[in-house]
GROMACS .gro file of C-alpha atoms in nm:
model
  513
    1MET     CA    1   5.066  -6.355  -3.530
    2ASN     CA    2   5.176  -6.565  -3.829
    3LYS     CA    3   5.522  -6.562  -3.980
    4GLN     CA    4   5.566  -6.629  -4.351
    5ALA     CA    5   5.868  -6.754  -4.543
    6ALA     CA    6   6.093  -6.482  -4.678
    7ILE     CA    7   6.029  -6.342  -5.024
    8GLU     CA    8   6.236  -6.110  -5.239
    9VAL     CA    9   5.991  -5.822  -5.294
   10LEU     CA   10   5.677  -5.709  -5.115
   11ILE     CA   11   5.466  -5.464  -5.318
   12CYS     CA   12   5.215  -5.254  -5.127
   13GLY     CA   13   4.936  -5.131  -5.353
   14ALA     CA   14   4.776  -5.324  -5.640
   15GLY     CA   15   4.689  -5.039  -5.873
   16ALA     CA   16   4.823  -5.023  -6.227
   17ALA     CA   17   5.179  -4.952  -6.109
   18GLY     CA   18   5.181  -5.232  -5.853
   19LEU     CA   19   5.045  -5.478  -6.106
   20THR     CA   20   5.300  -5.372  -6.369
   21LEU     CA   21   5.587  -5.418  -6.126
   22ALA     CA   22   5.454  -5.756  -6.018
   23ILE     CA   23   5.428  -5.871  -6.381
   24ASP     CA   24   5.778  -5.756  -6.464
   25LEU     CA   25   5.930  -5.920  -6.157
   26ALA     CA   26   5.730  -6.241  -6.202
   27ARG     CA   27   5.851  -6.287  -6.559
   28ARG     CA   28   6.206  -6.252  -6.424
   29GLY     CA   29   6.153  -6.527  -6.165
   30VAL     CA   30   6.157  -6.293  -5.863
   31SER     CA   31   5.953  -6.414  -5.564
   32LEU     CA   32   5.701  -6.152  -5.457
   33ARG     CA   33   5.375  -6.073  -5.287
   34LEU     CA   34   5.134  -5.800  -5.395
   35VAL     CA   35   4.901  -5.675  -5.122
   36ASP     CA   36   4.630  -5.410  -5.118
   37ARG     CA   37   4.423  -5.281  -4.829
   38LEU     CA   38   4.108  -5.257  -5.044
   39PRO     CA   39   3.874  -5.556  -5.014
   40ALA     CA   40   3.830  -5.582  -5.393
   41PRO     CA   41   3.969  -5.435  -5.715
   42PHE     CA   42   3.921  -5.064  -5.787
   43ALA     CA   43   3.593  -5.020  -5.975
   44GLY     CA   44   3.627  -4.677  -6.140
   45SER     CA   45   3.733  -4.552  -6.482
   46ARG     CA   46   3.947  -4.271  -6.338
   47GLY     CA   47   4.282  -4.297  -6.526
   48LYS     CA   48   4.155  -4.385  -6.871
   49GLY     CA   49   4.425  -4.254  -7.108
   50ILE     CA   50   4.694  -4.494  -7.228
   51GLN     CA   51   4.967  -4.295  -7.402
   52PRO     CA   52   5.176  -4.427  -7.695
   53ARG     CA   53   5.488  -4.492  -7.488
   54THR     CA   54   5.285  -4.695  -7.239
   55GLN     CA   55   5.143  -4.894  -7.530
   56GLU     CA   56   5.501  -4.992  -7.614
   57VAL     CA   57   5.547  -5.106  -7.255
   58PHE     CA   58   5.227  -5.309  -7.275
   59GLU     CA   59   5.348  -5.473  -7.596
   60ASP     CA   60   5.662  -5.588  -7.417
   61LEU     CA   61   5.459  -5.718  -7.122
   62GLY     CA   62   5.237  -5.918  -7.357
   63VAL     CA   63   4.909  -5.733  -7.297
   64LEU     CA   64   4.877  -5.468  -7.570
   65ASP     CA   65   4.626  -5.653  -7.788
   66ARG     CA   66   4.412  -5.720  -7.482
   67MET     CA   67   4.428  -5.351  -7.388
   68VAL     CA   68   4.318  -5.242  -7.734
   69ALA     CA   69   4.033  -5.492  -7.723
   70ALA     CA   70   3.929  -5.351  -7.383
   71GLY     CA   71   3.918  -4.990  -7.503
   72GLY     CA   72   3.925  -4.772  -7.811
   73LEU     CA   73   4.045  -4.445  -7.959
   74TYR     CA   74   3.949  -4.107  -7.819
   75PRO     CA   75   3.624  -3.978  -7.972
   76PRO     CA   76   3.588  -3.626  -8.112
   77GLN     CA   77   3.483  -3.345  -7.878
   78ARG     CA   78   3.129  -3.212  -7.917
   79LEU     CA   79   3.070  -2.873  -7.761
   80HIS     CA   80   2.701  -2.813  -7.680
   81ARG     CA   81   2.573  -2.455  -7.666
   82ALA     CA   82   2.279  -2.313  -7.473
   83ASP     CA   83   2.082  -2.255  -7.797
   84GLY     CA   84   2.086  -2.627  -7.872
   85THR     CA   85   2.353  -2.612  -8.143
   86CYS     CA   86   2.681  -2.797  -8.119
   87VAL     CA   87   3.015  -2.817  -8.294
   88ASP     CA   88   3.256  -3.110  -8.324
   89SER     CA   89   3.636  -3.092  -8.308
   90GLN     CA   90   3.921  -3.337  -8.262
   91GLU     CA   91   4.133  -3.201  -7.979
   92ILE     CA   92   4.347  -3.514  -7.940
   93ALA     CA   93   4.640  -3.544  -8.179
   94LEU     CA   94   4.585  -3.847  -8.403
   95ALA     CA   95   4.886  -3.940  -8.616
   96PRO     CA   96   4.939  -4.245  -8.836
   97PRO     CA   97   5.196  -4.496  -8.715
   98THR     CA   98   5.548  -4.504  -8.852
   99VAL     CA   99   5.805  -4.779  -8.857
  100GLU     CA  100   5.998  -4.608  -8.576
  101GLU     CA  101   5.684  -4.522  -8.372
  102PRO     CA  102   5.423  -4.794  -8.422
  103TYR     CA  103   5.181  -4.640  -8.169
  104ARG     CA  104   5.111  -4.269  -8.205
  105MET     CA  105   4.753  -4.230  -8.083
  106PRO     CA  106   4.638  -4.244  -7.720
  107LEU     CA  107   4.403  -4.525  -7.624
  108MET     CA  108   4.107  -4.481  -7.395
  109VAL     CA  109   4.070  -4.773  -7.156
  110PRO     CA  110   3.875  -4.738  -6.830
  111GLN     CA  111   4.113  -4.793  -6.540
  112PHE     CA  112   3.913  -5.087  -6.405
  113ARG     CA  113   3.962  -5.258  -6.743
  114THR     CA  114   4.334  -5.178  -6.755
  115GLU     CA  115   4.385  -5.329  -6.412
  116ALA     CA  116   4.174  -5.634  -6.498
  117VAL     CA  117   4.396  -5.706  -6.801
  118LEU     CA  118   4.707  -5.669  -6.586
  119ARG     CA  119   4.567  -5.903  -6.320
  120GLU     CA  120   4.498  -6.159  -6.588
  121ARG     CA  121   4.856  -6.136  -6.713
  122LEU     CA  122   4.991  -6.166  -6.358
  123ALA     CA  123   4.782  -6.479  -6.309
  124GLU     CA  124   4.937  -6.631  -6.621
  125LEU     CA  125   5.276  -6.580  -6.457
  126GLY     CA  126   5.162  -6.747  -6.135
  127GLY     CA  127   5.083  -6.437  -5.929
  128ALA     CA  128   4.772  -6.287  -5.771
  129VAL     CA  129   4.669  -5.980  -5.573
  130GLU     CA  130   4.604  -6.033  -5.203
  131TYR     CA  131   4.316  -5.797  -5.126
  132GLY     CA  132   4.210  -5.691  -4.779
  133ARG     CA  133   4.567  -5.691  -4.652
  134GLU     CA  134   4.699  -5.365  -4.508
  135LEU     CA  135   5.060  -5.284  -4.434
  136THR     CA  136   5.067  -5.155  -4.076
  137SER     CA  137   5.439  -5.128  -3.997
  138PHE     CA  138   5.784  -5.215  -4.123
  139THR     CA  139   6.146  -5.199  -4.018
  140GLN     CA  140   6.457  -5.251  -4.225
  141ASP     CA  141   6.813  -5.363  -4.169
  142VAL     CA  142   7.112  -5.424  -4.393
  143GLU     CA  143   6.973  -5.752  -4.524
  144GLY     CA  144   6.604  -5.680  -4.572
  145VAL     CA  145   6.270  -5.551  -4.449
  146THR     CA  146   6.035  -5.695  -4.190
  147ALA     CA  147   5.676  -5.590  -4.257
  148THR     CA  148   5.360  -5.639  -4.055
  149VAL     CA  149   5.042  -5.690  -4.255
  150ALA     CA  150   4.688  -5.709  -4.119
  151GLY     CA  151   4.451  -5.931  -4.314
  152PRO     CA  152   4.143  -6.150  -4.289
  153GLU     CA  153   4.339  -6.422  -4.108
  154GLY     CA  154   4.491  -6.178  -3.859
  155ILE     CA  155   4.837  -6.024  -3.837
  156GLU     CA  156   5.129  -6.171  -4.025
  157THR     CA  157   5.496  -6.082  -4.047
  158ILE     CA  158   5.654  -6.084  -4.389
  159ARG     CA  159   6.028  -6.084  -4.439
  160CYS     CA  160   6.145  -5.949  -4.775
  161ARG     CA  161   6.462  -5.815  -4.928
  162TYR     CA  162   6.287  -5.504  -5.065
  163LEU     CA  163   5.957  -5.325  -5.000
  164VAL     CA  164   5.796  -5.110  -5.270
  165GLY     CA  165   5.526  -4.859  -5.180
  166GLY     CA  166   5.280  -4.807  -5.462
  167ASP     CA  167   5.004  -4.726  -5.217
  168GLY     CA  168   4.868  -4.400  -5.353
  169GLY     CA  169   4.882  -4.031  -5.275
  170ARG     CA  170   4.823  -4.087  -4.903
  171SER     CA  171   5.095  -4.353  -4.899
  172PHE     CA  172   5.154  -4.521  -4.565
  173VAL     CA  173   5.498  -4.624  -4.684
  174ARG     CA  174   5.601  -4.268  -4.769
  175ARG     CA  175   5.471  -4.128  -4.442
  176ALA     CA  176   5.638  -4.403  -4.238
  177LEU     CA  177   5.969  -4.320  -4.404
  178GLY     CA  178   5.923  -3.952  -4.319
  179ILE     CA  179   5.970  -3.848  -4.681
  180GLY     CA  180   5.844  -3.499  -4.762
  181PHE     CA  181   5.575  -3.456  -5.028
  182PRO     CA  182   5.596  -3.090  -5.126
  183GLY     CA  183   5.387  -2.928  -5.394
  184GLN     CA  184   5.063  -2.745  -5.412
  185THR     CA  185   4.692  -2.786  -5.372
  186LEU     CA  186   4.566  -2.645  -5.699
  187GLY     CA  187   4.243  -2.495  -5.570
  188VAL     CA  188   4.037  -2.708  -5.808
  189ARG     CA  189   3.793  -2.975  -5.699
  190ALA     CA  190   3.603  -3.200  -5.934
  191VAL     CA  191   3.346  -3.472  -5.943
  192VAL     CA  192   3.406  -3.779  -6.159
  193ALA     CA  193   3.149  -4.055  -6.196
  194ASP     CA  194   3.072  -4.354  -6.415
  195LEU     CA  195   2.706  -4.336  -6.516
  196GLU     CA  196   2.445  -4.512  -6.719
  197LEU     CA  197   2.290  -4.217  -6.897
  198ASP     CA  198   2.008  -4.159  -7.146
  199GLY     CA  199   1.993  -3.862  -7.380
  200LEU     CA  200   2.338  -3.852  -7.541
  201SER     CA  201   2.491  -4.039  -7.834
  202ARG     CA  202   2.809  -4.242  -7.786
  203ASP     CA  203   2.993  -4.105  -8.090
  204ALA     CA  204   3.148  -3.804  -7.915
  205TRP     CA  205   3.285  -3.667  -7.589
  206HIS     CA  206   3.008  -3.425  -7.500
  207ARG     CA  207   3.106  -3.099  -7.331
  208SER     CA  208   2.934  -2.780  -7.226
  209ALA     CA  209   3.029  -2.439  -7.083
  210GLU     CA  210   3.402  -2.475  -7.154
  211GLY     CA  211   3.594  -2.209  -6.968
  212GLU     CA  212   3.314  -2.149  -6.714
  213MET     CA  213   3.423  -2.341  -6.407
  214SER     CA  214   3.090  -2.298  -6.226
  215ARG     CA  215   2.890  -2.457  -6.511
  216GLN     CA  216   3.138  -2.675  -6.698
  217ILE     CA  217   3.046  -3.041  -6.743
  218SER     CA  218   3.142  -3.324  -6.978
  219PHE     CA  219   3.030  -3.678  -7.056
  220CYS     CA  220   3.281  -3.915  -7.213
  221PRO     CA  221   3.151  -4.248  -7.350
  222LEU     CA  222   3.368  -4.523  -7.208
  223PRO     CA  223   3.448  -4.767  -7.490
  224ARG     CA  224   3.311  -5.121  -7.477
  225THR     CA  225   3.082  -5.034  -7.187
  226GLY     CA  226   2.739  -4.880  -7.151
  227LEU     CA  227   2.883  -4.607  -6.928
  228PHE     CA  228   2.970  -4.240  -6.958
  229GLN     CA  229   3.236  -4.080  -6.742
  230LEU     CA  230   3.102  -3.753  -6.600
  231GLN     CA  231   3.362  -3.487  -6.521
  232ALA     CA  232   3.292  -3.143  -6.377
  233PRO     CA  233   3.468  -2.888  -6.157
  234ILE     CA  234   3.300  -2.812  -5.824
  235PRO     CA  235   3.357  -2.539  -5.564
  236PRO     CA  236   3.631  -2.579  -5.301
  237GLU     CA  237   3.546  -2.745  -4.973
  238GLY     CA  238   3.346  -2.521  -4.742
  239GLU     CA  239   3.191  -2.324  -5.026
  240GLY     CA  240   2.871  -2.517  -5.077
  241SER     CA  241   3.068  -2.797  -5.233
  242ASP     CA  242   2.895  -3.097  -5.077
  243ILE     CA  243   2.807  -3.324  -5.367
  244ASP     CA  244   2.543  -3.594  -5.342
  245LEU     CA  245   2.690  -3.882  -5.544
  246SER     CA  246   2.370  -4.088  -5.549
  247VAL     CA  247   2.161  -4.129  -5.864
  248ALA     CA  248   1.921  -3.858  -5.744
  249GLY     CA  249   2.202  -3.626  -5.641
  250LEU     CA  250   2.390  -3.657  -5.969
  251GLN     CA  251   2.065  -3.620  -6.163
  252ALA     CA  252   2.010  -3.285  -5.993
  253PHE     CA  253   2.371  -3.189  -6.062
  254VAL     CA  254   2.335  -3.273  -6.431
  255ASP     CA  255   2.001  -3.092  -6.458
  256ALA     CA  256   2.157  -2.776  -6.315
  257ARG     CA  257   2.447  -2.776  -6.561
  258TRP     CA  258   2.345  -2.931  -6.891
  259PRO     CA  259   2.229  -2.642  -7.109
  260THR     CA  260   1.941  -2.811  -7.291
  261GLY     CA  261   1.824  -3.063  -7.028
  262GLY     CA  262   1.683  -3.397  -7.133
  263LEU     CA  263   1.948  -3.622  -6.973
  264THR     CA  264   1.850  -3.907  -6.743
  265VAL     CA  265   2.092  -4.071  -6.499
  266ARG     CA  266   1.993  -4.439  -6.479
  267SER     CA  267   2.261  -4.568  -6.243
  268VAL     CA  268   2.594  -4.477  -6.084
  269ALA     CA  269   2.864  -4.744  -6.109
  270TRP     CA  270   3.130  -4.539  -5.929
  271ALA     CA  271   3.172  -4.176  -5.822
  272SER     CA  272   3.420  -3.955  -5.640
  273ALA     CA  273   3.467  -3.590  -5.547
  274TYR     CA  274   3.830  -3.490  -5.504
  275GLY     CA  275   4.070  -3.198  -5.482
  276MET     CA  276   4.352  -3.170  -5.735
  277ASN     CA  277   4.712  -3.160  -5.621
  278ALA     CA  278   5.055  -3.149  -5.780
  279ARG     CA  279   5.313  -3.304  -5.546
  280LEU     CA  280   5.648  -3.478  -5.575
  281ALA     CA  281   5.825  -3.684  -5.309
  282ASP     CA  282   6.161  -3.557  -5.192
  283ARG     CA  283   6.308  -3.904  -5.228
  284TYR     CA  284   6.215  -4.229  -5.401
  285ARG     CA  285   6.437  -4.457  -5.194
  286VAL     CA  286   6.539  -4.506  -4.834
  287GLY     CA  287   6.760  -4.813  -4.805
  288ARG     CA  288   6.558  -5.119  -4.905
  289VAL     CA  289   6.226  -4.934  -4.935
  290LEU     CA  290   6.124  -4.759  -5.256
  291LEU     CA  291   5.829  -4.550  -5.377
  292MET     CA  292   5.655  -4.546  -5.713
  293GLY     CA  293   5.340  -4.413  -5.876
  294ASP     CA  294   5.105  -4.187  -5.680
  295ALA     CA  295   5.303  -4.256  -5.363
  296ALA     CA  296   5.589  -4.062  -5.528
  297HIS     CA  297   5.398  -3.807  -5.738
  298ILE     CA  298   5.037  -3.699  -5.781
  299HIS     CA  299   4.909  -3.508  -6.082
  300PRO     CA  300   4.595  -3.330  -6.192
  301PRO     CA  301   4.417  -3.553  -6.444
  302THR     CA  302   4.468  -3.323  -6.744
  303GLY     CA  303   4.669  -3.480  -7.023
  304GLY     CA  304   4.652  -3.834  -6.889
  305GLN     CA  305   5.001  -3.825  -6.737
  306GLY     CA  306   4.956  -3.969  -6.387
  307LEU     CA  307   4.875  -4.332  -6.462
  308ASN     CA  308   5.125  -4.347  -6.749
  309THR     CA  309   5.408  -4.199  -6.545
  310SER     CA  310   5.328  -4.445  -6.266
  311LEU     CA  311   5.331  -4.745  -6.498
  312GLN     CA  312   5.666  -4.644  -6.638
  313ASP     CA  313   5.806  -4.601  -6.285
  314ALA     CA  314   5.726  -4.967  -6.231
  315TYR     CA  315   5.865  -5.071  -6.569
  316THR     CA  316   6.199  -4.905  -6.496
  317LEU     CA  317   6.214  -5.022  -6.136
  318GLY     CA  318   6.140  -5.384  -6.226
  319TRP     CA  319   6.456  -5.462  -6.419
  320LYS     CA  320   6.676  -5.273  -6.174
  321LEU     CA  321   6.536  -5.452  -5.870
  322ALA     CA  322   6.572  -5.789  -6.040
  323ALA     CA  323   6.930  -5.711  -6.142
  324VAL     CA  324   7.033  -5.612  -5.789
  325LEU     CA  325   6.861  -5.919  -5.646
  326ALA     CA  326   7.068  -6.126  -5.891
  327GLY     CA  327   7.394  -5.966  -5.782
  328ALA     CA  328   7.428  -5.634  -5.963
  329PRO     CA  329   7.578  -5.347  -5.760
  330ASP     CA  330   7.333  -5.185  -5.519
  331ALA     CA  331   7.410  -4.846  -5.675
  332LEU     CA  332   7.200  -4.951  -5.975
  333LEU     CA  333   6.889  -4.894  -5.763
  334ASP     CA  334   6.992  -4.534  -5.701
  335THR     CA  335   6.950  -4.469  -6.073
  336TYR     CA  336   6.577  -4.534  -6.035
  337GLU     CA  337   6.523  -4.204  -5.853
  338GLU     CA  338   6.791  -4.035  -6.063
  339GLU     CA  339   6.596  -4.115  -6.380
  340ARG     CA  340   6.232  -4.118  -6.279
  341ARG     CA  341   6.204  -3.820  -6.042
  342PRO     CA  342   6.294  -3.560  -6.311
  343ILE     CA  343   6.041  -3.724  -6.545
  344ALA     CA  344   5.768  -3.692  -6.281
  345ALA     CA  345   5.861  -3.329  -6.220
  346ALA     CA  346   5.831  -3.252  -6.591
  347MET     CA  347   5.497  -3.432  -6.620
  348LEU     CA  348   5.364  -3.246  -6.315
  349GLY     CA  349   5.448  -2.919  -6.487
  350LEU     CA  350   5.283  -3.032  -6.809
  351ALA     CA  351   4.963  -3.154  -6.640
  352THR     CA  352   4.933  -2.835  -6.436
  353ASP     CA  353   4.979  -2.621  -6.747
  354LEU     CA  354   4.712  -2.824  -6.928
  355LEU     CA  355   4.479  -2.776  -6.630
  356ASP     CA  356   4.519  -2.400  -6.661
  357LYS     CA  357   4.442  -2.421  -7.033
  358ALA     CA  358   4.137  -2.642  -6.969
  359GLY     CA  359   4.002  -2.378  -6.732
  360ARG     CA  360   4.009  -2.138  -7.027
  361GLY     CA  361   3.837  -2.386  -7.257
  362ASP     CA  362   4.151  -2.506  -7.441
  363MET     CA  363   4.136  -2.887  -7.455
  364LYS     CA  364   4.401  -2.950  -7.723
  365ARG     CA  365   4.641  -3.236  -7.656
  366GLY     CA  366   4.939  -3.299  -7.882
  367ARG     CA  367   5.258  -3.499  -7.894
  368GLU     CA  368   5.371  -3.349  -7.565
  369VAL     CA  369   5.145  -3.592  -7.374
  370HIS     CA  370   5.252  -3.906  -7.564
  371GLN     CA  371   5.573  -3.957  -7.359
  372LEU     CA  372   5.762  -4.081  -7.665
  373ASP     CA  373   6.019  -3.803  -7.637
  374LEU     CA  374   6.105  -3.863  -7.271
  375GLY     CA  375   6.443  -4.014  -7.196
  376TYR     CA  376   6.746  -4.033  -6.973
  377ARG     CA  377   7.030  -3.860  -7.156
  378SER     CA  378   7.164  -3.712  -6.833
  379SER     CA  379   7.149  -4.044  -6.646
  380SER     CA  380   7.464  -4.207  -6.516
  381LEU     CA  381   7.343  -4.517  -6.705
  382ALA     CA  382   7.373  -4.335  -7.039
  383LEU     CA  383   7.727  -4.410  -7.153
  384ALA     CA  384   7.882  -4.092  -7.292
  385PRO     CA  385   7.863  -4.094  -7.674
  386ASP     CA  386   8.145  -4.030  -7.917
  387ALA     CA  387   8.229  -3.659  -7.923
  388ASN     CA  388   8.188  -3.657  -8.302
  389ARG     CA  389   7.832  -3.787  -8.292
  390PRO     CA  390   7.599  -3.535  -8.466
  391ASP     CA  391   7.375  -3.328  -8.240
  392GLY     CA  392   7.052  -3.458  -8.395
  393ALA     CA  393   7.152  -3.824  -8.385
  394LEU     CA  394   7.010  -4.084  -8.151
  395ARG     CA  395   7.202  -4.077  -7.824
  396PRO     CA  396   7.235  -4.294  -7.512
  397GLY     CA  397   6.936  -4.231  -7.287
  398ASP     CA  398   6.692  -4.191  -7.576
  399ARG     CA  399   6.399  -4.421  -7.637
  400ALA     CA  400   6.512  -4.696  -7.873
  401PRO     CA  401   6.302  -4.665  -8.192
  402ASP     CA  402   6.141  -4.959  -8.364
  403GLY     CA  403   6.266  -5.059  -8.708
  404LEU     CA  404   6.241  -5.334  -8.963
  405LEU     CA  405   6.515  -5.586  -9.036
  406ARG     CA  406   6.507  -5.908  -9.234
  407GLY     CA  407   6.614  -6.241  -9.094
  408ALA     CA  408   6.868  -6.448  -9.285
  409ALA     CA  409   6.584  -6.692  -9.357
  410GLY     CA  410   6.387  -6.411  -9.525
  411ARG     CA  411   6.136  -6.324  -9.252
  412PRO     CA  412   6.076  -5.957  -9.163
  413VAL     CA  413   6.167  -5.887  -8.800
  414ARG     CA  414   6.095  -5.575  -8.596
  415LEU     CA  415   6.358  -5.439  -8.363
  416PHE     CA  416   6.088  -5.439  -8.095
  417ASP     CA  417   6.066  -5.817  -8.143
  418LEU     CA  418   6.436  -5.844  -8.065
  419PHE     CA  419   6.404  -5.616  -7.761
  420ALA     CA  420   6.094  -5.788  -7.620
  421GLY     CA  421   6.151  -5.968  -7.292
  422PRO     CA  422   6.343  -5.914  -6.970
  423HIS     CA  423   6.690  -5.901  -7.128
  424TRP     CA  424   6.942  -5.649  -7.257
  425THR     CA  425   6.994  -5.640  -7.634
  426LEU     CA  426   7.315  -5.571  -7.825
  427ILE     CA  427   7.279  -5.490  -8.195
  428ALA     CA  428   7.604  -5.519  -8.392
  429ARG     CA  429   7.623  -5.373  -8.743
  430SER     CA  430   7.872  -5.551  -8.969
  431ALA     CA  431   8.097  -5.613  -8.671
  432ASP     CA  432   8.361  -5.884  -8.642
  433PRO     CA  433   8.194  -6.160  -8.432
  434ALA     CA  434   8.525  -6.229  -8.261
  435ARG     CA  435   8.519  -5.878  -8.115
  436LEU     CA  436   8.170  -5.904  -7.967
  437PRO     CA  437   8.098  -5.981  -7.600
  438PRO     CA  438   8.071  -6.352  -7.527
  439PRO     CA  439   7.726  -6.499  -7.455
  440ARG     CA  440   7.582  -6.473  -7.104
  441PRO     CA  441   7.242  -6.487  -6.934
  442GLY     CA  442   7.046  -6.165  -6.961
  443LEU     CA  443   7.215  -6.038  -7.280
  444ARG     CA  444   7.117  -6.117  -7.636
  445VAL     CA  445   7.358  -6.030  -7.915
  446HIS     CA  446   7.225  -5.989  -8.270
  447THR     CA  447   7.453  -5.948  -8.571
  448VAL     CA  448   7.328  -5.744  -8.864
  449GLY     CA  449   7.504  -5.747  -9.201
  450THR     CA  450   7.602  -5.965  -9.492
  451ASP     CA  451   7.712  -6.257  -9.274
  452GLY     CA  452   7.484  -6.180  -8.980
  453ALA     CA  453   7.162  -6.339  -8.859
  454PHE     CA  454   6.978  -6.030  -8.986
  455GLN     CA  455   7.005  -5.798  -9.284
  456ASP     CA  456   6.911  -5.431  -9.297
  457PRO     CA  457   6.778  -5.364  -9.649
  458ASP     CA  458   6.627  -5.027  -9.552
  459ASP     CA  459   6.936  -4.906  -9.362
  460THR     CA  460   6.740  -4.879  -9.036
  461LEU     CA  461   7.054  -4.896  -8.827
  462GLY     CA  462   7.219  -4.623  -9.027
  463ALA     CA  463   6.926  -4.388  -9.083
  464THR     CA  464   6.751  -4.426  -8.746
  465TYR     CA  465   7.025  -4.536  -8.508
  466GLY     CA  466   7.319  -4.363  -8.675
  467LEU     CA  467   7.530  -4.680  -8.670
  468ALA     CA  468   7.825  -4.715  -8.905
  469ASP     CA  469   7.976  -5.051  -8.994
  470GLY     CA  470   8.138  -5.196  -8.685
  471ASP     CA  471   7.920  -5.000  -8.442
  472LEU     CA  472   7.722  -5.148  -8.155
  473ALA     CA  473   7.396  -5.032  -7.993
  474LEU     CA  474   7.320  -5.159  -7.644
  475VAL     CA  475   6.950  -5.137  -7.546
  476ARG     CA  476   6.829  -5.164  -7.186
  477PRO     CA  477   6.549  -5.400  -7.080
  478ASP     CA  478   6.309  -5.103  -7.064
  479GLY     CA  479   6.371  -5.004  -7.425
  480TYR     CA  480   6.615  -4.712  -7.387
  481VAL     CA  481   6.954  -4.687  -7.554
  482ALA     CA  482   7.231  -4.747  -7.301
  483ALA     CA  483   7.534  -4.709  -7.527
  484ILE     CA  484   7.643  -4.663  -7.887
  485LEU     CA  485   8.000  -4.781  -7.935
  486ALA     CA  486   8.251  -4.897  -8.187
  487ALA     CA  487   8.331  -5.268  -8.172
  488GLY     CA  488   8.683  -5.173  -8.065
  489ASP     CA  489   8.542  -5.036  -7.737
  490GLY     CA  490   8.505  -5.388  -7.599
  491ALA     CA  491   8.668  -5.312  -7.264
  492ARG     CA  492   8.442  -5.011  -7.211
  493LEU     CA  493   8.138  -5.219  -7.298
  494GLU     CA  494   8.240  -5.502  -7.063
  495ALA     CA  495   8.290  -5.257  -6.777
  496TYR     CA  496   7.944  -5.114  -6.837
  497LEU     CA  497   7.783  -5.458  -6.850
  498ALA     CA  498   7.950  -5.554  -6.523
  499GLU     CA  499   7.805  -5.248  -6.348
  500ALA     CA  500   7.462  -5.348  -6.481
  501GLY     CA  501   7.497  -5.699  -6.338
  502LEU     CA  502   7.599  -5.864  -6.666
  503ALA     CA  503   7.964  -5.944  -6.604
  504ARG     CA  504   8.122  -6.225  -6.805
  505PRO     CA  505   8.016  -6.559  -6.651
  506TRP     CA  506   8.369  -6.651  -6.539
  507LEU     CA  507   8.415  -6.309  -6.380
  508ALA     CA  508   8.079  -6.331  -6.202
  509ARG     CA  509   8.175  -6.671  -6.060
  510ALA     CA  510   8.511  -6.538  -5.945
  511ARG     CA  511   8.346  -6.246  -5.766
  512ALA     CA  512   8.098  -6.478  -5.596
  513ALA     CA  513   8.381  -6.697  -5.471
   0.00000   0.00000   0.00000
């Protein structure tokens, strides 16, 4: 048995959530290891929808352009009838971007491509996935976690301050903690496969027999590949549901379902038959061990919510873990479950409702799947707003919109450019600089107004953020509004920053002493 030097965070599971967390921690200088029991990266297209809010996350992590280059927009739906006719429709809401919402259309990126881009970004930050390493046990104490990992070189013991389980729906970490995973088996099984296929054009998502579960089948062209993703419901286990996932088996399956025939399966790159579930973990944290992604919630695939919810778990957890590791109060980590578990519950309800609609042939997807309207207004991290703030105004806990300012040197600057990176951001509108918080690591203060570093010719801060002269907007590292205050609320702001691990430098030193 080998013993390794202590690290700060051990991440179990190198899917999209594990990779996102590793990237976010690595850019913050947190020491980590990312292990996965699989011998090689996941090869399937399974979670292919990248929603607009996740695109904003990817922009902050420095990978959005690469993601767009690896995928494309959703194609129109083409419903094929038994008589050989077909009709096209656009069931996915496509809206032009706005200044406040620069990404308003879902992207389609095969999951193997998404994870490849994330691995590339992690490598740029000095990290890598350790494949073929399986977590077999762990114990925790008041100072950290001791984990046992089996790998190609044998058994090793890893000491870490925190362990994060992102190890899928059958999570070893969740089961070892004894955390319940209630929910329901939805009584729907499906086959999904990535195929090379002759006989269909690549300009549409081809579907047939919508609303007829015994005959329904679809073929989605995966952008920037030569593959189609086959999706089709199949009978429950024990009801003649054995599916041959070989080329010959899937050819027979396609022949039996496609109404006009004429399709040829050339190869199968990846295939799976699975039962759909909707489940939510009772807890996301036990001491120094936390859950995220499919280990905490599993969704039916309808609406593309599972992967996106998982990625945003990691994005929220990253800054909180790093802050606590740097000395912020441990209670900050409790807000991870407080904020993310209700989001997962809502997305489970949405995905299940969309599954019911899909069974009836309704494939429409609108703004409800984009995740732009999700937020944390009820979170303990959302500082209570002024009682006179209008009901429709932006409030603490809301997603911080983008906007356009102008630098004092004349250059246009997006608010997202000011937010980008692993720091908190304080925007001060026409505030007295002497009344602003002093500089400190982890907080960037930007003054907007006649004598500020930025001007606001389009009144973005007034029209979008509802800021009057002298007001401050504090934005969290994950792009949500933490507080909207008057400059005279300096003591309230300082108390909040201290609880987030951003106390004044002299106060932080005094506490450490």
